[in-house]
mmCIF file of C-alpha atoms in Angstrom:
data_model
loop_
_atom_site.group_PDB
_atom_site.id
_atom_site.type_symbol
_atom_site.label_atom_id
_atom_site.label_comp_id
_atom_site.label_asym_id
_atom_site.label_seq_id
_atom_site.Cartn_x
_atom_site.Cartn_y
_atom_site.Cartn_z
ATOM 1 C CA UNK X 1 0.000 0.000 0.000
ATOM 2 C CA UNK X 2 1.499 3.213 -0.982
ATOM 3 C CA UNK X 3 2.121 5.922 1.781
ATOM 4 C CA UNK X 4 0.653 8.333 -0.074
ATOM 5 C CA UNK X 5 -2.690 7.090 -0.202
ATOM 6 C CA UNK X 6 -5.694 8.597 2.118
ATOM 7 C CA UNK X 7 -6.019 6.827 5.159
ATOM 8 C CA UNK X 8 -9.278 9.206 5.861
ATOM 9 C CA UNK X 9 -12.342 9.670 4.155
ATOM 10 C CA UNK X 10 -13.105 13.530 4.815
ATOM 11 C CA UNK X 11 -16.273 15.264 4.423
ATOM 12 C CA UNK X 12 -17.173 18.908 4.959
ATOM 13 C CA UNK X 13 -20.741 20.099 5.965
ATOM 14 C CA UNK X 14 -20.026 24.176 6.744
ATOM 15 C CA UNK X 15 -17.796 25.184 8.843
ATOM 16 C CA UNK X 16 -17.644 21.398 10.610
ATOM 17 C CA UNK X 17 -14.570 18.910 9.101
ATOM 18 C CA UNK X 18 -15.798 15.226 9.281
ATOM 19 C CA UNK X 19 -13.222 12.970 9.424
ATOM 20 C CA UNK X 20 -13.417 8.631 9.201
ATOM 21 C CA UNK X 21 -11.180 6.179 8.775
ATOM 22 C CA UNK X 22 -10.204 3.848 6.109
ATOM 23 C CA UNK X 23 -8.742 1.201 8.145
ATOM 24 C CA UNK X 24 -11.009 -0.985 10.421
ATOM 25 C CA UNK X 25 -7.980 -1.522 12.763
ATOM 26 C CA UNK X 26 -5.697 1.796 13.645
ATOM 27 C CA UNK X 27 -2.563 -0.064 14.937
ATOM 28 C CA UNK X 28 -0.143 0.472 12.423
ATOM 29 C CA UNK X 29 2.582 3.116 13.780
ATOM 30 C CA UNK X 30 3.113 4.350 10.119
ATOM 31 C CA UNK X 31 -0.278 4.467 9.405
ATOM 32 C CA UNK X 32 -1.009 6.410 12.620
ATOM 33 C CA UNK X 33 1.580 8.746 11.771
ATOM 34 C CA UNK X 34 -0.076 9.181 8.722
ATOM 35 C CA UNK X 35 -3.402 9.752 10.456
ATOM 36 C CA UNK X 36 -1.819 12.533 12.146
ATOM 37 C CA UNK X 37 -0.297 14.373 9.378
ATOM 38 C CA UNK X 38 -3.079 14.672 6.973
ATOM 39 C CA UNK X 39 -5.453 16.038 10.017
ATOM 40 C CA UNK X 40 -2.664 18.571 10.580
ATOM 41 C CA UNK X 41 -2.818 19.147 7.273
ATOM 42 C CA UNK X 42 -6.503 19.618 7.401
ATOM 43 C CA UNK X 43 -6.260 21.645 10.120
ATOM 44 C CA UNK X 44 -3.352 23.893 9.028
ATOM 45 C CA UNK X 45 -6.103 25.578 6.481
ATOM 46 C CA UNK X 46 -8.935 26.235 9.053
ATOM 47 C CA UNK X 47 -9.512 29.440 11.786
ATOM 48 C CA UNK X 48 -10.579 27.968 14.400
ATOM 49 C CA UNK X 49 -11.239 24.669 13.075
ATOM 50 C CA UNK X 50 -14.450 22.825 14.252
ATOM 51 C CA UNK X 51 -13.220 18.362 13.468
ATOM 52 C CA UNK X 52 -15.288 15.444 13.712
ATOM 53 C CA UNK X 53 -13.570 12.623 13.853
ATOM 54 C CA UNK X 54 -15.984 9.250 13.499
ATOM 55 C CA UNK X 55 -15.348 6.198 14.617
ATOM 56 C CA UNK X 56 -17.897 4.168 13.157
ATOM 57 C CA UNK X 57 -16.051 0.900 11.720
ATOM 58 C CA UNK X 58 -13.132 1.137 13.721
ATOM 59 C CA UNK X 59 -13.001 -2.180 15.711
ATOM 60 C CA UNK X 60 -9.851 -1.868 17.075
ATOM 61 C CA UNK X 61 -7.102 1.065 18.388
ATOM 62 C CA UNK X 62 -4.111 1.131 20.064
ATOM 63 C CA UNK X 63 -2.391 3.495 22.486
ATOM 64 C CA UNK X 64 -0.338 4.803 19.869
ATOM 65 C CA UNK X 65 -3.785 6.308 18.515
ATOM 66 C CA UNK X 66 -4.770 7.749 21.456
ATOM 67 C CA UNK X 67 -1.927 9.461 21.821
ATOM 68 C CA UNK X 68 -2.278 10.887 18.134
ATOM 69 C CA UNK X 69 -6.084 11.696 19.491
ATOM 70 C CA UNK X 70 -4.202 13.862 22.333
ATOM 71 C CA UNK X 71 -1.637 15.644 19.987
ATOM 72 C CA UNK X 72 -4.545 16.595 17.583
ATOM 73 C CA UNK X 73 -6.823 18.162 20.439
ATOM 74 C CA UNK X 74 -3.723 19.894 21.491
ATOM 75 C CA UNK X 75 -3.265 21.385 18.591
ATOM 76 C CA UNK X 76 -7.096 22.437 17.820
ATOM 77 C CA UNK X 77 -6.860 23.974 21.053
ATOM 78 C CA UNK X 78 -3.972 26.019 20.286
ATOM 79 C CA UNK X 79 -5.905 27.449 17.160
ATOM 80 C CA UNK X 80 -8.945 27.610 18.989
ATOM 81 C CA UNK X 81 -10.922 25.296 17.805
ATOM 82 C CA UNK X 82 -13.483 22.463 19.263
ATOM 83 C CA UNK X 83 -13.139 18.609 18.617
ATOM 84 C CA UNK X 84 -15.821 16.112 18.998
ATOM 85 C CA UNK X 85 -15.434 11.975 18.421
ATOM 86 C CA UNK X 86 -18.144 10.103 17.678
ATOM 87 C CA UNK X 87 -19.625 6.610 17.307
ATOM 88 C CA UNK X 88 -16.934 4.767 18.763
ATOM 89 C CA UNK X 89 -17.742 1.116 19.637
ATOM 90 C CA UNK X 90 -18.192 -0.347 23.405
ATOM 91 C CA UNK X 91 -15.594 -1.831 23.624
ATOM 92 C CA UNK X 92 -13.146 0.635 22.014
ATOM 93 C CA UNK X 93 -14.883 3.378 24.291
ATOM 94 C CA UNK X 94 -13.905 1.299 27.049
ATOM 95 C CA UNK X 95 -10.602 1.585 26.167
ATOM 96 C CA UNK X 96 -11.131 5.849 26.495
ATOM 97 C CA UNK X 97 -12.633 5.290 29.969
ATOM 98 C CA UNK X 98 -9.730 2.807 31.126
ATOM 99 C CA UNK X 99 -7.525 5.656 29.954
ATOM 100 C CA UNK X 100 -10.002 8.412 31.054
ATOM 101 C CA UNK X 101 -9.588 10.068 28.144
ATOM 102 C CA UNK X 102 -13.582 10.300 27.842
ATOM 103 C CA UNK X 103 -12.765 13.265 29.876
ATOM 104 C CA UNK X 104 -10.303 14.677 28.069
ATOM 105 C CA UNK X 105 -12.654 14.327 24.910
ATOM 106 C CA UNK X 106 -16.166 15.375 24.110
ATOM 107 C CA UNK X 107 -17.664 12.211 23.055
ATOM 108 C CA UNK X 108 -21.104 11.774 21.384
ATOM 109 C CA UNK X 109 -22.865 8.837 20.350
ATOM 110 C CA UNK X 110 -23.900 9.887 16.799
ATOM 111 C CA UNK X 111 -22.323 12.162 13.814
ATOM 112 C CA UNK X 112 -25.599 14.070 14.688
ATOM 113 C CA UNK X 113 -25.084 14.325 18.106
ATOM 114 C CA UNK X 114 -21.641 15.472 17.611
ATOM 115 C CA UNK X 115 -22.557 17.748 14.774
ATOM 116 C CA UNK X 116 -25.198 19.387 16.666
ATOM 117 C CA UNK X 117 -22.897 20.066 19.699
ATOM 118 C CA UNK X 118 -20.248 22.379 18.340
ATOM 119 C CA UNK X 119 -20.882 26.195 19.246
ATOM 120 C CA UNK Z 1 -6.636 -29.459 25.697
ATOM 121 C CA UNK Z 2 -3.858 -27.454 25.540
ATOM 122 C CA UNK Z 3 -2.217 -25.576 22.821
ATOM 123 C CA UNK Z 4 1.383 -23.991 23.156
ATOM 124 C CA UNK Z 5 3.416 -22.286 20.389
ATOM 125 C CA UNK Z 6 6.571 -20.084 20.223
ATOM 126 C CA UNK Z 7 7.254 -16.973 17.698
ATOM 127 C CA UNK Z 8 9.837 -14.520 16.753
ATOM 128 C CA UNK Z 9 8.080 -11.774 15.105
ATOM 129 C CA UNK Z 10 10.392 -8.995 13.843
ATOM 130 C CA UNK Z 11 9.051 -5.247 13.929
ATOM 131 C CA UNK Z 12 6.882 -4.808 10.838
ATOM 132 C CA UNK Z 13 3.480 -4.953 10.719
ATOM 133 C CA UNK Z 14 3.296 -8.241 9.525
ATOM 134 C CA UNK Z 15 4.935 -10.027 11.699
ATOM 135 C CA UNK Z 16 2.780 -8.368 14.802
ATOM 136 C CA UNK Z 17 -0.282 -9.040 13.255
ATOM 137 C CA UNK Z 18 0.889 -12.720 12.213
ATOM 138 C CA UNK Z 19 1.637 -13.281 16.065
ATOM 139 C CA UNK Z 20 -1.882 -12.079 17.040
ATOM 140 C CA UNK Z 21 -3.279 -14.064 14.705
ATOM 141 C CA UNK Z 22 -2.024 -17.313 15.821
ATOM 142 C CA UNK Z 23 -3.094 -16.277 19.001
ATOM 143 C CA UNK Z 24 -6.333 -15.437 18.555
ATOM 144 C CA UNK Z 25 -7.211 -18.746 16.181
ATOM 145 C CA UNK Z 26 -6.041 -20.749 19.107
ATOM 146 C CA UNK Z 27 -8.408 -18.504 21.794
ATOM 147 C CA UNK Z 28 -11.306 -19.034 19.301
ATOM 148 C CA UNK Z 29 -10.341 -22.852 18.899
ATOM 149 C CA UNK Z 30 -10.488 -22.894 22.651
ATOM 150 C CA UNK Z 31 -14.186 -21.213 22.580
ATOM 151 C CA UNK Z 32 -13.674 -17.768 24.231
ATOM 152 C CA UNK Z 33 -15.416 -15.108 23.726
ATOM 153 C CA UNK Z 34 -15.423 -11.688 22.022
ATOM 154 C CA UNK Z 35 -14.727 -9.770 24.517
ATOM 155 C CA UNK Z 36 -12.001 -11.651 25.796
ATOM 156 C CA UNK Z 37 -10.439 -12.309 22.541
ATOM 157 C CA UNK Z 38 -10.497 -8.012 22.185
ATOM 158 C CA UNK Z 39 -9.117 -7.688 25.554
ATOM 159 C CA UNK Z 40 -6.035 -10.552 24.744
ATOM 160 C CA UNK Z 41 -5.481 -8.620 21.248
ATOM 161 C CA UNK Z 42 -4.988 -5.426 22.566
ATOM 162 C CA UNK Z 43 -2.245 -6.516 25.281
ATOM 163 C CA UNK Z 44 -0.528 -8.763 22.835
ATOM 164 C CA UNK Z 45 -0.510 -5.629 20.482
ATOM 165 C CA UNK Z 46 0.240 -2.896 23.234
ATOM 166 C CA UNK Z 47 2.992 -5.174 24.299
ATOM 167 C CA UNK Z 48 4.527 -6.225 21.611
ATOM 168 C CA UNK Z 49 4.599 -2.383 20.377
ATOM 169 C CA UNK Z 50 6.337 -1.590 23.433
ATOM 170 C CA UNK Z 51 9.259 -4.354 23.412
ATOM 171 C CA UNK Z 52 10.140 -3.015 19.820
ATOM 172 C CA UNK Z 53 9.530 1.101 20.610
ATOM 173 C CA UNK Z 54 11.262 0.719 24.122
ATOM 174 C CA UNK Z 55 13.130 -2.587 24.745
ATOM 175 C CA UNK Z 56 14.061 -2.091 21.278
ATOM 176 C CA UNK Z 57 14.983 1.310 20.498
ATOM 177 C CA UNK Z 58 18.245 1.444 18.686
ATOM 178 C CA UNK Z 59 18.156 -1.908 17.996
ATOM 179 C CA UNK Z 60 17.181 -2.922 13.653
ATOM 180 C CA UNK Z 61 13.798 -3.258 12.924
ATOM 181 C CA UNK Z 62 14.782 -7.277 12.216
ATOM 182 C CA UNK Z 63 15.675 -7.935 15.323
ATOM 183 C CA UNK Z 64 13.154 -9.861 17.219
ATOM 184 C CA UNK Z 65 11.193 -10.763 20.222
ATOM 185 C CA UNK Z 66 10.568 -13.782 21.306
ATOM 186 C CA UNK Z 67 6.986 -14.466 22.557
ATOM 187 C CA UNK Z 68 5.596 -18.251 23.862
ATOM 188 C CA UNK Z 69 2.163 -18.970 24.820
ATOM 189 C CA UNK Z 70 0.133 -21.382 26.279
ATOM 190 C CA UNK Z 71 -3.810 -21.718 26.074
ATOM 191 C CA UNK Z 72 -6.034 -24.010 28.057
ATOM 192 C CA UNK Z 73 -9.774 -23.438 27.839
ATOM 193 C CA UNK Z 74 -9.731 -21.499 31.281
ATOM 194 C CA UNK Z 75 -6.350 -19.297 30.526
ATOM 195 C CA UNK Z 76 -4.107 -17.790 28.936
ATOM 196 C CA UNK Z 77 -0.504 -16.920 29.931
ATOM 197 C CA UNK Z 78 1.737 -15.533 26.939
ATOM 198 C CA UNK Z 79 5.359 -14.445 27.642
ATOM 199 C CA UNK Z 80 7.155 -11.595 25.578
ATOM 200 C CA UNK Z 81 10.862 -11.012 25.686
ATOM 201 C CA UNK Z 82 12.486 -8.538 24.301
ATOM 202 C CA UNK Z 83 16.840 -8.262 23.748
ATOM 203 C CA UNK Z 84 16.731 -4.701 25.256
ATOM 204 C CA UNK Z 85 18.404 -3.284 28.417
ATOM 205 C CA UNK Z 86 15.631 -4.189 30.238
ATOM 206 C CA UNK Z 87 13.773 -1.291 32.368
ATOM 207 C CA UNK Z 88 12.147 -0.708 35.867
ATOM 208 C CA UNK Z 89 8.473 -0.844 35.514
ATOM 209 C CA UNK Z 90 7.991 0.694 38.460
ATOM 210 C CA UNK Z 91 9.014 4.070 37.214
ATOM 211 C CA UNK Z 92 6.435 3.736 34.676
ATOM 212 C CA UNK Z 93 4.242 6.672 35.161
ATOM 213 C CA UNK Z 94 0.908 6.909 35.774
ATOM 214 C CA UNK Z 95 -0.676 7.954 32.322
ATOM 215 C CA UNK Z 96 -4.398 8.783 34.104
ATOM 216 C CA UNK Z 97 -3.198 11.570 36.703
ATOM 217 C CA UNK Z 98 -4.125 15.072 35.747
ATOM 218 C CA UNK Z 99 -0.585 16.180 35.117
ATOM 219 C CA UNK Z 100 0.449 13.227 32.803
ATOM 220 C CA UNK Z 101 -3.538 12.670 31.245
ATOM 221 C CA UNK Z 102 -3.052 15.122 28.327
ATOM 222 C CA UNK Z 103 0.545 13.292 27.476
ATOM 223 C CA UNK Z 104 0.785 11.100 23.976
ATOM 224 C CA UNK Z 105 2.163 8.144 25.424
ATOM 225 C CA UNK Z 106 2.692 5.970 28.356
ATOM 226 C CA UNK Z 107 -0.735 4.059 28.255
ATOM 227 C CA UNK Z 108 0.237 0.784 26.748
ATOM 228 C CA UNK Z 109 1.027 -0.986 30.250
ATOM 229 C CA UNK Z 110 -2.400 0.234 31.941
ATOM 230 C CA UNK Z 111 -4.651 -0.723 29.413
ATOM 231 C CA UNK Z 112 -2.853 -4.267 29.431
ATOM 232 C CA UNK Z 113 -3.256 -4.594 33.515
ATOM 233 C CA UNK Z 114 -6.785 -3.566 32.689
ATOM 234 C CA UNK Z 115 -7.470 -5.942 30.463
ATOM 235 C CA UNK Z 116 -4.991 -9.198 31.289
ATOM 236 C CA UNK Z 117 -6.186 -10.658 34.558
ATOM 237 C CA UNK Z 118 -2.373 -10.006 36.169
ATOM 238 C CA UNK Z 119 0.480 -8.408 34.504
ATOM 239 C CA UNK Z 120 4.050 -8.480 35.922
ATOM 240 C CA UNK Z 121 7.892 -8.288 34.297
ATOM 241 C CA UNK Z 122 10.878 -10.256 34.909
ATOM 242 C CA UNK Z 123 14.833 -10.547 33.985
ATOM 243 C CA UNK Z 124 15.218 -6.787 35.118
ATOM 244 C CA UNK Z 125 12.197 -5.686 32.441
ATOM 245 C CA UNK Z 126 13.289 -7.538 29.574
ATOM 246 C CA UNK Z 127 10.297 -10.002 30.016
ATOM 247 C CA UNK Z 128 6.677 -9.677 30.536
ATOM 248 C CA UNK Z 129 4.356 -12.162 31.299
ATOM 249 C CA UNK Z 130 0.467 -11.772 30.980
ATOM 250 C CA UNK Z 131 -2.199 -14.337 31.666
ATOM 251 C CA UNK Z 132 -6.158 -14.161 30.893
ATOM 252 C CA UNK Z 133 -8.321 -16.131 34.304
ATOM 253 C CA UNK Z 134 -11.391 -16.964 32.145
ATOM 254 C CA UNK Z 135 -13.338 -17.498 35.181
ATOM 255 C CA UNK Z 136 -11.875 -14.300 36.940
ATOM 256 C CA UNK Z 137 -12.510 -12.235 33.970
ATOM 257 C CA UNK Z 138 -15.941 -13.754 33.703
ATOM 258 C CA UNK Z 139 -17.164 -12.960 37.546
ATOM 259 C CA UNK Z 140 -15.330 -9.312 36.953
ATOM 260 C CA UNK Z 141 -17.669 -8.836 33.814
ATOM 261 C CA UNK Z 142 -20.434 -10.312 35.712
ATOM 262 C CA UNK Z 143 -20.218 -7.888 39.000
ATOM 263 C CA UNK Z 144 -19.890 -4.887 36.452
ATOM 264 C CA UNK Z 145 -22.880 -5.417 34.710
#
């Protein structure tokens, strides 16, 4: 698989960047890497950038991605922006409540939800 | 029944997710279930991510660890050594305190205590050794819900 190629599926509704994955699993350190850049990426182009990231078809994610999770809310915060995750599976959201990252994050249980929430 | 097996993945991709496979045909041969097979995948993956990134830092990529496991249809216990230095575990830090929660790393060895019914190391670090209590898990899950 080339490095160059998407690992997201993005998808802009106004101001709000949707974000989803390509992978089912987000293990892979390269890949995650990856991940990372093309939100900065995304990000870079925004003012206060409002991202969804979705989680719906992700069955499984490592630390490594939570720890890109954390550098990507640290850097919408330093532009300002808001970040919402949604649709993550039970047992992956267990994973964010081990961690207690679901209080770090602003998690909803739909795009909708999510959508719906940013001010 | 029981089934045993010893690898020596490398660090690429293919070689971890070989490893988990192996392990998780035998957990499914041996009839557990979902959620024990997710929580067995994660710490084989969180673990064997760590021996390469830590035990293994500076070390090639084809150098590898060597990981044995044995499955019974009540538990688990797989073993993962790495040819690192070998570190104190204790001076891990905790990853959920306020001052360290908004840190990118350092989660890997919670989330496998979590999940793995005991976790500890030995040979100074350079091994760690996880095991799965079906029953235990089963009467944790139970009092949860």
């Amino acid at each position: 698989m080339p490095a160059s190629e998407s690992r997201l599926k993005v998808k802009r509704e106004a101001s709000i960047i949707e974000v989803g994955f390509r992978d089912r699993n987000i293990l892979d350190e390269a890949n995650i890497q990856q991940i990372g850049e093309e939100i900065k990426a995304l990000l870079a182009a925004e003012a206060q950038p409002k991202l969804l990231i979705n989680f719906a078809d992700v069955d499984h994610l490592s630390s490594a991605a939570l720890g890109q999770l954390i550098t990507i809310n640290n850097q919408i915060r330093a532009l300002k922006g808001q970040l919402r995750l949604s649709n993550i599976d039970p047992q992956i959201f267990q994973v964010f409540v081990i961690t207690k990252l679901n209080k770090l994050f602003e998690i909803h249980d739909s795009a909708e939800k999510a959508r719906a929430s940013f001010r | 029944m029981t089934d045993r097996g010893e690898l020596n993945p490398a660090n690429t991709r293919a070689d971890i997710e070989a490893c988990e496979h192996r392990v998780l045909g035998a957990l499914e041969r041996a009839g557990y279930s979902e959620a024990a097979r997710f929580a067995v995948r994660l710490s084989l993956e969180e673990a064997l991510v760590n021996a390469f990134m830590h035990g293994h830092r500076g070390l090639p990529p084809s150098t590898p660890v060597h990981v044995q496991y044995t499955i019974t249809p009540e538990a688990v216990r797989i073993s993962i050594t790495d040819q690192g230095p070998g570190f104190d575990p204790a001076r891990v830090p905790d990853p959920t305190s306020d001052e360290n929660l908004e840190l990118p790393s350092g989660r890997g060895l919670m989330l496998m205590r979590a999940y793995m019914t005991s976790v500890h190391h030995e040979d100074h670090g350079r091994t760690l050794v996880m095991t799965y209590d079906r029953g235990h898990a089963e009467r944790a899950q139970a009092e949860a819900s």
